[in-house]
XYZ file of C-alpha atoms in Angstrom:
371
model
C 21.369 2.080 17.886
C 22.561 -1.432 15.850
C 25.875 -2.304 15.758
C 25.621 -4.413 12.926
C 22.544 -5.083 10.223
C 22.507 -7.848 7.932
C 19.804 -7.438 4.581
C 19.381 -10.901 2.853
C 18.649 -10.314 -0.967
C 15.616 -12.078 -0.126
C 14.435 -9.563 1.847
C 15.237 -6.620 -0.254
C 13.786 -7.860 -2.796
C 10.645 -8.545 -0.945
C 10.697 -4.721 0.594
C 10.809 -3.454 -3.642
C 7.909 -5.619 -4.208
C 5.742 -5.500 -1.553
C 6.294 -1.798 0.154
C 6.823 1.338 -0.816
C 9.584 2.486 -2.940
C 10.492 4.998 -0.351
C 11.485 1.457 1.958
C 13.538 0.316 -0.828
C 15.572 3.536 -1.037
C 15.957 3.730 1.961
C 17.750 0.399 2.339
C 20.111 1.284 -0.196
C 20.979 4.029 1.046
C 22.128 1.957 4.212
C 24.176 0.135 1.872
C 25.739 2.825 0.516
C 26.364 4.773 3.008
C 30.116 4.339 4.548
C 29.906 3.822 8.419
C 33.677 3.606 9.603
C 33.600 6.879 12.108
C 29.699 5.350 13.252
C 31.393 1.928 14.261
C 28.534 0.488 12.326
C 28.411 -2.126 9.543
C 25.213 -2.722 7.117
C 26.041 -5.659 5.107
C 24.312 -7.279 1.773
C 23.790 -10.727 1.853
C 23.130 -12.672 -1.346
C 21.666 -15.796 0.799
C 20.105 -16.728 -2.891
C 23.640 -17.306 -4.353
C 25.023 -18.877 -0.952
C 25.147 -22.662 -0.914
C 23.952 -23.427 2.201
C 20.758 -20.691 2.188
C 19.882 -20.624 -1.706
C 18.124 -24.229 -1.909
C 14.981 -25.309 -0.579
C 15.161 -28.759 -0.622
C 11.523 -31.000 -0.094
C 12.126 -32.073 3.262
C 12.506 -28.386 3.992
C 8.945 -27.807 2.227
C 7.302 -30.734 3.843
C 8.279 -29.664 7.826
C 6.933 -25.961 6.564
C 3.417 -26.829 5.297
C 3.044 -29.066 8.817
C 4.630 -25.990 10.483
C 2.105 -23.977 9.105
C -0.831 -26.147 9.979
C 0.426 -26.410 13.382
C 0.347 -22.821 13.663
C -2.647 -22.157 11.947
C -4.772 -25.057 13.654
C -5.952 -25.416 9.666
C -4.936 -29.276 8.066
C -5.651 -27.684 4.754
C -2.816 -24.807 4.999
C -0.495 -24.446 2.159
C 2.597 -22.818 1.755
C 2.584 -19.479 -0.290
C 5.694 -17.676 -2.109
C 5.990 -15.096 1.055
C 6.288 -18.602 3.300
C 9.226 -19.238 0.983
C 10.859 -16.708 1.319
C 10.525 -16.050 5.260
C 12.282 -19.707 5.429
C 15.028 -18.500 3.126
C 15.243 -15.315 5.497
C 15.338 -18.224 8.544
C 17.981 -20.035 7.046
C 20.046 -17.320 7.010
C 19.494 -16.331 10.258
C 21.052 -19.937 10.842
C 23.781 -20.190 8.656
C 25.004 -16.877 10.439
C 24.452 -18.121 14.117
C 25.773 -21.429 13.710
C 29.214 -19.859 12.503
C 29.616 -16.433 14.472
C 30.135 -16.441 18.120
C 28.115 -13.627 18.805
C 24.239 -13.258 19.181
C 22.131 -13.312 16.343
C 18.845 -11.853 16.737
C 15.732 -11.858 13.472
C 14.340 -9.124 13.677
C 10.607 -9.207 11.433
C 6.976 -8.089 12.418
C 5.555 -11.204 11.075
C 4.171 -12.757 14.087
C 3.715 -16.071 12.061
C 6.986 -16.272 10.940
C 8.414 -15.785 14.960
C 6.361 -18.767 15.724
C 7.456 -20.823 12.957
C 11.459 -19.912 14.348
C 10.644 -20.931 17.719
C 9.125 -24.043 16.273
C 12.782 -24.798 14.396
C 14.627 -23.933 16.973
C 13.438 -26.631 19.371
C 16.762 -28.791 19.522
C 18.888 -25.894 19.126
C 18.626 -22.342 18.987
C 21.185 -20.309 16.681
C 19.297 -16.803 17.062
C 16.585 -14.994 19.304
C 13.700 -13.694 17.463
C 11.784 -10.122 18.063
C 9.522 -7.934 16.753
C 10.557 -4.461 15.999
C 8.722 -3.051 18.568
C 10.306 -5.419 21.549
C 13.834 -5.455 20.527
C 13.298 -1.849 20.853
C 11.881 -2.007 24.330
C 15.184 -3.991 25.253
C 17.261 -0.739 24.398
C 18.831 0.928 27.758
C 19.537 5.025 26.445
C 17.576 8.165 26.735
C 16.142 7.880 23.232
C 13.924 4.399 24.225
C 10.838 6.499 24.554
C 10.875 8.543 21.488
C 11.586 5.004 19.069
C 8.660 3.221 21.244
C 6.345 6.130 19.592
C 7.718 5.798 15.911
C 6.734 1.821 16.161
C 3.402 1.103 15.726
C 1.211 -0.673 18.250
C 0.101 -3.211 15.903
C 3.546 -4.650 15.539
C 3.074 -6.922 18.127
C -0.462 -6.839 19.468
C -2.947 -9.985 18.110
C -5.287 -8.575 16.600
C -8.154 -10.331 14.912
C -8.239 -10.320 11.192
C -11.159 -12.691 10.526
C -13.828 -9.649 10.888
C -11.297 -6.849 9.749
C -11.857 -5.780 6.623
C -9.968 -2.728 5.139
C -11.970 0.696 4.925
C -9.962 1.599 1.229
C -8.386 -0.513 -1.543
C -4.537 -0.904 -1.552
C -2.771 1.160 -3.731
C -0.607 -0.765 -6.288
C 3.019 -0.533 -6.227
C 5.000 1.679 -8.115
C 6.139 -0.938 -10.520
C 2.681 -1.780 -11.443
C 1.523 1.308 -11.713
C 4.557 1.913 -13.621
C 3.821 -0.971 -15.595
C -0.251 -0.095 -16.323
C 0.654 3.391 -17.374
C 2.640 1.947 -20.213
C 0.681 -0.434 -21.343
C -2.835 1.588 -21.254
C -4.037 0.115 -18.497
C -4.198 3.052 -16.128
C -4.314 6.593 -16.900
C -1.590 8.858 -15.076
C -3.045 12.778 -13.892
C -3.439 14.916 -11.318
C -6.327 14.417 -9.380
C -8.440 17.689 -8.451
C -11.438 18.109 -6.504
C -14.817 19.327 -8.339
C -16.356 20.588 -5.487
C -13.785 22.799 -3.102
C -16.655 21.771 -0.610
C -16.353 18.589 -0.462
C -13.011 16.199 -0.814
C -14.981 13.446 -2.791
C -15.589 14.698 -6.000
C -12.705 15.090 -7.837
C -12.268 14.640 -11.856
C -8.402 13.970 -13.844
C -8.023 15.408 -17.466
C -6.625 13.083 -19.870
C -6.515 13.313 -23.709
C -9.514 11.994 -25.524
C -8.322 9.017 -28.647
C -5.346 11.280 -29.438
C -3.018 14.266 -28.988
C -4.877 16.450 -31.179
C -8.597 15.317 -29.240
C -9.900 17.216 -27.020
C -9.377 16.937 -23.344
C -11.560 14.321 -21.115
C -12.830 14.858 -17.531
C -12.931 11.733 -15.765
C -15.403 11.631 -12.694
C -13.931 10.228 -9.459
C -16.554 10.273 -7.214
C -16.589 8.690 -3.479
C -14.260 8.227 -0.945
C -13.870 4.875 -2.342
C -12.939 5.871 -5.308
C -10.759 8.831 -4.128
C -9.101 6.267 -2.232
C -7.264 8.229 -0.016
C -5.690 11.053 -2.684
C -5.411 14.560 -1.910
C -5.917 17.296 -4.339
C -2.813 17.899 -6.073
C -1.934 14.334 -6.074
C -0.101 12.711 -9.794
C -2.116 9.489 -9.526
C -3.168 6.186 -11.217
C -6.452 5.975 -12.233
C -8.466 3.477 -13.540
C -11.594 3.653 -15.461
C -15.232 1.619 -14.932
C -16.855 0.042 -17.210
C -19.059 2.133 -19.105
C -22.253 0.731 -17.566
C -20.635 2.618 -14.711
C -20.543 5.530 -16.085
C -23.194 8.417 -15.936
C -25.016 9.810 -18.176
C -24.971 13.292 -19.326
C -27.913 14.322 -17.867
C -26.438 12.739 -13.803
C -25.158 14.963 -11.090
C -25.089 12.064 -9.016
C -22.840 8.609 -9.125
C -26.154 6.572 -10.769
C -24.961 3.743 -12.289
C -26.382 4.030 -16.210
C -28.284 0.124 -16.893
C -27.114 -1.481 -19.396
C -28.412 -5.282 -20.985
C -25.549 -5.585 -23.775
C -21.336 -5.382 -23.253
C -20.656 -1.536 -24.384
C -17.460 -1.071 -26.797
C -14.420 0.038 -24.982
C -14.503 3.823 -24.566
C -11.366 5.568 -26.621
C -8.673 7.359 -23.871
C -5.705 8.478 -24.504
C -2.676 7.110 -22.293
C -1.143 10.428 -21.873
C -2.416 12.966 -19.441
C -3.587 16.584 -20.008
C -3.397 19.065 -17.358
C -5.026 22.278 -18.329
C -3.684 25.763 -18.072
C -6.328 28.552 -16.865
C -7.244 29.351 -20.340
C -7.666 26.237 -21.668
C -10.407 24.997 -18.755
C -13.443 25.745 -20.420
C -12.157 23.209 -23.350
C -12.322 19.938 -21.350
C -15.174 17.850 -22.112
C -17.152 16.088 -19.624
C -18.808 13.616 -21.931
C -17.823 11.249 -23.831
C -19.955 10.006 -26.933
C -20.503 6.365 -26.759
C -22.031 4.401 -30.096
C -24.968 2.149 -29.135
C -25.225 -1.233 -30.611
C -28.162 -2.711 -29.745
C -30.515 -2.192 -32.087
C -34.255 -1.723 -31.106
C -37.574 -3.808 -32.568
C -40.538 -1.585 -33.667
C -44.023 -3.153 -34.613
C -43.176 -3.972 -38.197
C -41.136 -6.005 -37.234
C -37.875 -3.353 -38.839
C -34.524 -3.351 -36.904
C -33.492 0.495 -35.703
C -30.392 1.577 -35.007
C -30.124 3.079 -31.170
C -28.758 6.133 -31.000
C -25.315 7.269 -30.090
C -25.616 8.071 -26.024
C -23.385 10.923 -24.253
C -21.835 9.597 -21.029
C -19.520 10.890 -18.472
C -16.556 8.352 -17.733
C -15.799 7.957 -14.275
C -12.700 5.499 -12.769
C -10.801 5.021 -9.687
C -7.606 5.724 -8.316
C -5.570 2.432 -8.045
C -2.202 4.334 -7.186
C -0.338 7.203 -5.802
C 2.540 8.354 -8.141
C 3.526 11.672 -6.505
C 2.041 13.188 -3.037
C 2.408 16.906 -3.013
C 1.423 17.891 0.411
C 1.965 21.322 1.568
C 4.291 21.209 4.672
C 1.475 22.956 6.315
C -2.335 22.845 7.047
C -4.626 24.889 9.136
C -7.451 23.098 11.041
C -9.204 21.852 14.713
C -7.914 18.698 16.198
C -10.088 16.598 18.471
C -9.358 14.005 21.459
C -11.065 10.433 21.661
C -9.618 7.594 23.703
C -10.849 4.308 22.258
C -10.763 1.433 24.405
C -8.404 -1.655 23.711
C -9.510 -4.951 25.066
C -6.924 -6.977 24.251
C -4.200 -4.728 26.395
C -7.120 -3.546 29.034
C -5.906 0.275 28.273
C -7.256 3.351 26.286
C -5.574 4.512 23.406
C -5.746 8.162 22.736
C -6.295 9.262 19.484
C -6.601 12.422 17.806
C -8.853 13.365 14.868
C -7.674 16.588 12.622
C -10.285 18.332 10.255
C -8.128 20.692 8.517
C -9.576 24.004 7.848
C -9.320 23.310 3.451
C -13.062 20.846 3.433
C -11.384 19.490 0.129
C -9.070 17.399 2.993
C -10.312 14.458 4.797
C -10.558 14.085 8.376
C -7.476 11.727 9.389
C -7.144 9.957 12.228
C -3.659 10.517 14.311
C -1.941 9.113 17.868
C -0.504 10.651 20.382
C 3.328 10.363 21.766
C 4.614 10.303 25.307
C 6.387 13.479 24.501
C 3.292 15.297 23.578
C 3.484 15.329 19.482
C 1.663 13.237 17.288
C 1.401 11.613 13.750
């Protein structure tokens, strides 16, 4: 539906760093494909190396700061790296608009970026600025309604973000996950549900100390720590501090109080998914050496005995999803009012027959399908 697409280098780098690897790979596929028969042209523009689009002068940054303060209505607002990258992308649109005699459209779902683009073109307009949804709405073909279902409604609605909080911690980019696993900050393993009747009581098996030592099960308890991972997913986990581990007698997620700083547990970076024969050999506890001495009535110091504790952690990233293609379950319909648009959004709640799969909200499309 787009005859000619220009992907600036800044946009490609932002896609690689801040979005999923799948989106970046899709952009690379578009650049590598041949579109001669389809009458399309996808261009990679190295704007960071071009004379007219690479440099941001002090005057540019000063004007950008003033415009951001006007848009945000905050006199103390400062520019960020993302604001600078958005300005570089707008410079690319200005460059093509001033040198070509064809209409140029800058597609961005960043509302602030669109507002700044309009402010920068008060005297002379070089390009139009649209969100993806607004661009699709202008298309006149038989597939417009289907495309509108694919495009998220949140790209053009002015949702208030002041009181909104993310329900779950954001997954780390795959680059940070890979580096964390190599440096030993995170640990990779397969998430398993400890209780088939619940999706928020899970564990990941890794080895303790070295490859010769026994395997250790890291407990992942609660929907916040599971962080939208599903049984069978290859995940990256981060260990909780030792004072948040469970005592060997606890069966629920009770935080163990500690008045001293415990030494870090010795957990290996390598994962160790056990076979069926080895499942009985997986340890659930780790011996923590106690370093805080106690003083008896005779003012003599006694070293405390080591403590056996169950290590806990949380999911910080998804390395690989292992979803099945088909799931069986029930669907419940509910209409959620949208005060800003004076309409109701019809949402569907999917509940799987497998209780280890969390419930999911889905959006119904105009053709009767949902995702």
